[in-house]
XYZ file of C-alpha atoms in Angstrom:
312
model
C -152.086 162.156 -16.266
C -148.731 164.024 -15.204
C -146.347 164.017 -18.131
C -142.853 164.624 -17.331
C -140.786 166.464 -19.583
C -136.996 166.603 -19.611
C -133.964 164.562 -19.720
C -132.856 160.615 -19.179
C -129.453 159.920 -18.385
C -126.825 157.469 -16.881
C -125.578 158.584 -13.636
C -122.076 157.019 -13.377
C -121.817 155.980 -9.818
C -118.294 155.880 -7.794
C -117.908 152.207 -7.433
C -116.037 153.339 -3.997
C -116.617 156.443 -1.815
C -113.809 158.060 -3.665
C -113.679 158.030 -7.845
C -109.767 157.320 -7.849
C -110.189 153.883 -8.893
C -112.372 155.241 -11.739
C -114.421 152.689 -11.616
C -118.650 153.780 -11.479
C -121.693 152.004 -11.586
C -124.268 152.911 -14.538
C -127.341 153.871 -12.807
C -130.164 154.820 -14.979
C -131.173 158.599 -14.034
C -131.639 162.357 -14.984
C -133.739 164.870 -12.787
C -136.864 164.381 -14.449
C -136.289 160.632 -15.391
C -136.107 160.358 -11.347
C -139.692 162.264 -11.156
C -141.310 160.192 -13.680
C -140.209 156.812 -12.339
C -141.203 157.847 -8.709
C -144.651 159.021 -9.941
C -144.989 155.874 -11.512
C -144.104 153.722 -8.492
C -146.469 156.160 -6.808
C -149.168 154.791 -8.912
C -149.891 158.061 -10.315
C -150.521 157.922 -14.169
C -147.311 159.387 -15.611
C -146.221 160.206 -18.964
C -142.541 161.171 -20.131
C -141.577 163.004 -23.140
C -138.051 163.175 -23.699
C -135.579 161.408 -26.241
C -133.886 157.912 -25.621
C -131.088 155.917 -27.189
C -131.019 152.536 -28.941
C -127.595 151.806 -27.164
C -127.072 149.800 -24.025
C -127.903 152.233 -21.774
C -130.992 153.430 -23.505
C -132.061 149.825 -23.109
C -131.411 150.389 -19.154
C -133.523 153.085 -19.304
C -136.402 151.937 -21.056
C -136.597 148.996 -19.129
C -136.703 151.251 -15.703
C -139.569 153.147 -16.996
C -141.334 149.859 -17.925
C -141.243 148.437 -14.680
C -142.032 151.442 -12.507
C -145.319 151.855 -14.927
C -144.169 155.065 -16.932
C -146.190 155.441 -20.382
C -143.478 155.389 -23.006
C -146.017 156.800 -25.554
C -144.537 160.184 -25.849
C -140.588 159.099 -26.142
C -138.508 159.593 -29.192
C -136.034 156.852 -29.543
C -133.130 157.511 -31.757
C -129.874 156.019 -32.566
C -128.076 158.927 -30.943
C -126.008 157.986 -27.673
C -127.463 158.480 -24.249
C -126.233 161.199 -21.855
C -123.751 160.259 -19.108
C -123.340 161.880 -15.951
C -120.570 161.434 -13.807
C -120.853 161.854 -10.153
C -118.908 163.048 -7.677
C -119.949 162.331 -3.651
C -118.345 164.747 -1.240
C -119.980 163.847 2.390
C -122.705 162.618 0.501
C -123.122 165.401 -1.343
C -123.223 164.823 -5.187
C -121.723 167.191 -7.984
C -121.996 166.157 -11.759
C -119.884 166.303 -15.088
C -122.366 165.726 -17.998
C -121.225 164.292 -21.242
C -124.474 165.190 -23.725
C -122.954 166.528 -26.606
C -125.160 165.153 -29.806
C -127.034 162.431 -27.155
C -130.650 161.236 -27.847
C -132.060 163.567 -25.084
C -130.362 166.695 -25.864
C -131.438 166.374 -29.627
C -135.133 166.877 -29.504
C -136.858 169.323 -31.748
C -139.971 171.005 -32.217
C -141.051 168.261 -34.696
C -141.020 165.880 -31.904
C -143.415 167.260 -29.762
C -146.319 165.495 -28.532
C -149.881 166.286 -30.241
C -151.646 168.773 -28.428
C -154.595 166.855 -28.074
C -153.240 164.418 -26.302
C -154.942 164.265 -22.391
C -152.929 165.340 -19.675
C -153.443 167.089 -16.258
C -150.509 168.409 -15.546
C -146.661 169.108 -16.887
C -143.680 168.861 -15.179
C -140.444 170.611 -16.663
C -137.086 170.629 -14.921
C -133.410 169.609 -15.249
C -130.572 170.332 -17.454
C -132.864 170.077 -20.524
C -133.573 173.490 -20.027
C -130.160 174.172 -21.019
C -129.119 172.727 -23.836
C -130.262 173.047 -27.352
C -132.436 172.193 -29.338
C -134.077 170.380 -26.568
C -134.503 173.668 -24.225
C -136.161 175.775 -26.960
C -138.274 172.541 -27.482
C -139.321 172.288 -23.892
C -140.168 175.734 -23.643
C -142.530 175.634 -26.347
C -144.366 172.635 -24.996
C -144.758 174.309 -21.844
C -146.128 178.160 -23.658
C -148.445 175.612 -25.810
C -149.924 173.647 -22.635
C -150.004 176.529 -19.810
C -153.233 178.046 -19.975
C -155.098 174.627 -19.659
C -152.929 172.377 -17.656
C -150.960 172.920 -14.268
C -147.535 173.251 -14.833
C -144.722 172.646 -12.143
C -141.406 173.220 -12.549
C -138.226 172.617 -10.912
C -135.059 173.929 -12.802
C -132.285 171.952 -10.922
C -130.109 174.636 -12.133
C -125.863 173.809 -12.510
C -124.324 177.097 -13.256
C -121.240 175.222 -14.208
C -123.110 173.543 -17.018
C -124.732 176.770 -18.137
C -122.416 178.333 -21.498
C -124.572 181.238 -22.282
C -126.132 182.661 -19.107
C -127.791 185.388 -20.617
C -129.611 183.217 -22.756
C -130.671 180.534 -20.447
C -131.912 183.310 -17.812
C -134.137 184.786 -20.272
C -135.664 181.336 -20.974
C -135.766 180.377 -17.449
C -137.406 183.854 -16.654
C -140.006 183.614 -19.700
C -140.963 179.688 -18.341
C -141.230 180.837 -14.847
C -144.134 183.048 -16.258
C -145.661 180.318 -17.542
C -145.163 178.234 -13.993
C -148.060 177.334 -11.414
C -145.666 175.459 -8.886
C -141.891 176.778 -8.863
C -140.035 174.283 -6.693
C -136.387 175.445 -6.215
C -133.530 174.624 -4.025
C -132.065 177.342 -2.163
C -128.932 177.547 -4.184
C -131.105 177.906 -7.274
C -132.883 180.636 -5.447
C -129.921 182.604 -4.554
C -128.744 182.016 -8.223
C -131.980 183.570 -9.786
C -132.561 186.455 -7.501
C -129.005 187.411 -7.087
C -128.822 186.199 -3.547
C -131.865 188.282 -2.155
C -133.246 187.313 1.026
C -135.454 184.244 0.558
C -138.772 186.006 1.134
C -137.603 188.853 -1.220
C -136.824 186.457 -3.702
C -140.186 184.294 -3.783
C -142.025 187.702 -3.765
C -140.602 188.037 -7.211
C -141.801 184.493 -8.488
C -145.294 184.817 -6.594
C -145.495 188.500 -8.772
C -144.650 186.667 -12.220
C -147.744 184.665 -11.587
C -146.551 181.409 -9.684
C -149.440 180.303 -7.699
C -147.303 178.030 -5.246
C -143.129 178.453 -4.548
C -141.432 175.482 -2.782
C -137.852 176.054 -1.358
C -135.539 173.021 -0.656
C -132.852 173.240 1.954
C -131.525 169.649 2.219
C -131.433 168.471 5.565
C -133.504 171.341 6.703
C -136.267 170.523 5.218
C -138.536 172.471 2.978
C -140.342 175.958 3.220
C -143.712 176.717 0.790
C -145.029 180.346 0.049
C -148.311 181.142 -1.736
C -149.396 184.718 -1.731
C -150.604 184.658 1.642
C -149.127 181.409 3.326
C -145.840 180.423 4.275
C -145.122 176.929 6.087
C -141.963 174.831 6.537
C -141.333 170.526 7.019
C -138.196 168.985 8.289
C -137.167 165.679 7.195
C -137.216 162.453 9.766
C -133.674 162.041 11.112
C -132.028 159.573 8.296
C -128.481 157.991 7.541
C -127.387 159.561 4.313
C -125.556 157.597 1.725
C -126.155 160.155 -1.150
C -128.537 162.611 -2.146
C -128.847 161.667 -5.938
C -132.587 162.200 -6.902
C -133.805 163.405 -3.472
C -135.203 166.556 -5.092
C -136.665 164.754 -7.829
C -138.497 162.481 -5.356
C -139.554 165.485 -3.589
C -141.456 166.553 -7.075
C -142.991 163.413 -7.340
C -144.487 163.209 -3.778
C -146.064 166.697 -3.954
C -147.439 165.909 -7.227
C -148.424 162.599 -5.940
C -149.965 164.543 -2.915
C -152.354 166.821 -5.078
C -153.242 163.778 -7.738
C -154.766 162.269 -5.091
C -156.361 165.596 -3.372
C -158.358 166.903 -6.750
C -155.288 169.238 -6.643
C -154.111 169.500 -10.506
C -156.554 172.055 -11.119
C -155.468 175.786 -11.733
C -158.238 177.177 -9.973
C -157.598 174.169 -6.727
C -154.051 175.598 -6.474
C -155.327 179.264 -5.534
C -157.932 178.159 -2.616
C -155.469 175.193 -0.587
C -155.752 175.387 2.704
C -152.866 175.877 4.614
C -153.327 172.297 6.580
C -153.679 171.010 3.267
C -150.436 172.515 1.616
C -148.693 171.214 4.866
C -149.952 167.874 4.324
C -148.597 168.125 0.589
C -145.205 169.453 1.853
C -144.751 166.765 4.946
C -145.176 164.080 2.349
C -142.672 165.966 -0.204
C -139.820 165.802 2.373
C -140.766 162.648 4.196
C -140.713 160.627 0.271
C -137.371 162.615 -0.422
C -135.996 161.576 2.760
C -136.568 157.769 1.909
C -134.373 157.996 -0.899
C -130.818 159.837 0.666
C -130.279 156.520 2.820
C -129.651 154.624 -0.556
C -126.979 154.314 -3.066
C -128.245 156.814 -6.208
C -131.967 157.602 -7.176
C -134.014 154.699 -5.924
C -137.669 156.379 -5.313
C -139.989 154.285 -3.062
C -143.281 152.216 -3.943
C -146.484 153.251 -2.654
C -146.609 150.078 -0.366
C -143.628 151.374 1.410
C -144.709 154.541 2.631
C -145.543 155.043 6.113
C -149.102 155.538 5.849
C -149.201 158.561 8.456
C -148.406 160.862 5.502
C -150.863 159.936 3.281
C -153.521 162.357 4.482
């Protein structure tokens, strides 16, 4: 099982191309929530560690998780409100304003950590949950506890405008990268982490921390993948873009899906993948993410909807 660890929230998507009307459509979302949903729809055994409210939006999130076959046994339910993310779309590209104070997702503490004896093959971490307290410290503690025995994938999905204490966040992210086997960053994330170093130099810094596989996503330009001795790339098929909400999150699920089907959720296996195997995994991630951008909001595909040519 892959356990996804991070926020669940409601994306408030503008009803019209411009949000000047003030009308929004509530869609279940959150970076890590989207990855969990996508894995469930791909028929990968997946659990979710997060906080979800008992309010109407929390009920919407829980229903979506159940419908997408996500194990909710690690979900912490409370009467705190659901986090909201108001989305602004500019030429299909999404930016966000978050309302997270005292919400169910943010309020997780170490007391809520899953039992250490619970079986998992891999853990996925990311999103704005790595910024806000107390949940950021909680997720770091879980990663520190589990990284020696389980594959760890991290997608920080950095939102600089949401970071109130940059030094503290950078220090936490640096520690978490030291526990990470697979790091997926957007090109913007990599610039922020590295201080705008050239891509290969910035990636080399991550590999020097012990990261086995680094993936850099670049929107419509696709993605690049690096190991200590491999560099490959993949470009998405041409797609009419409605919006980019959830595309990167679905990429993560596609890549993990390939690993789960190819005995790849083992630390020792990550270091011996062939270039062909990694190319197939990268191609699948890029392809699946392209399936999302043609729809409004994050709506990952089901396994039966995929083009079988990518399932190698």
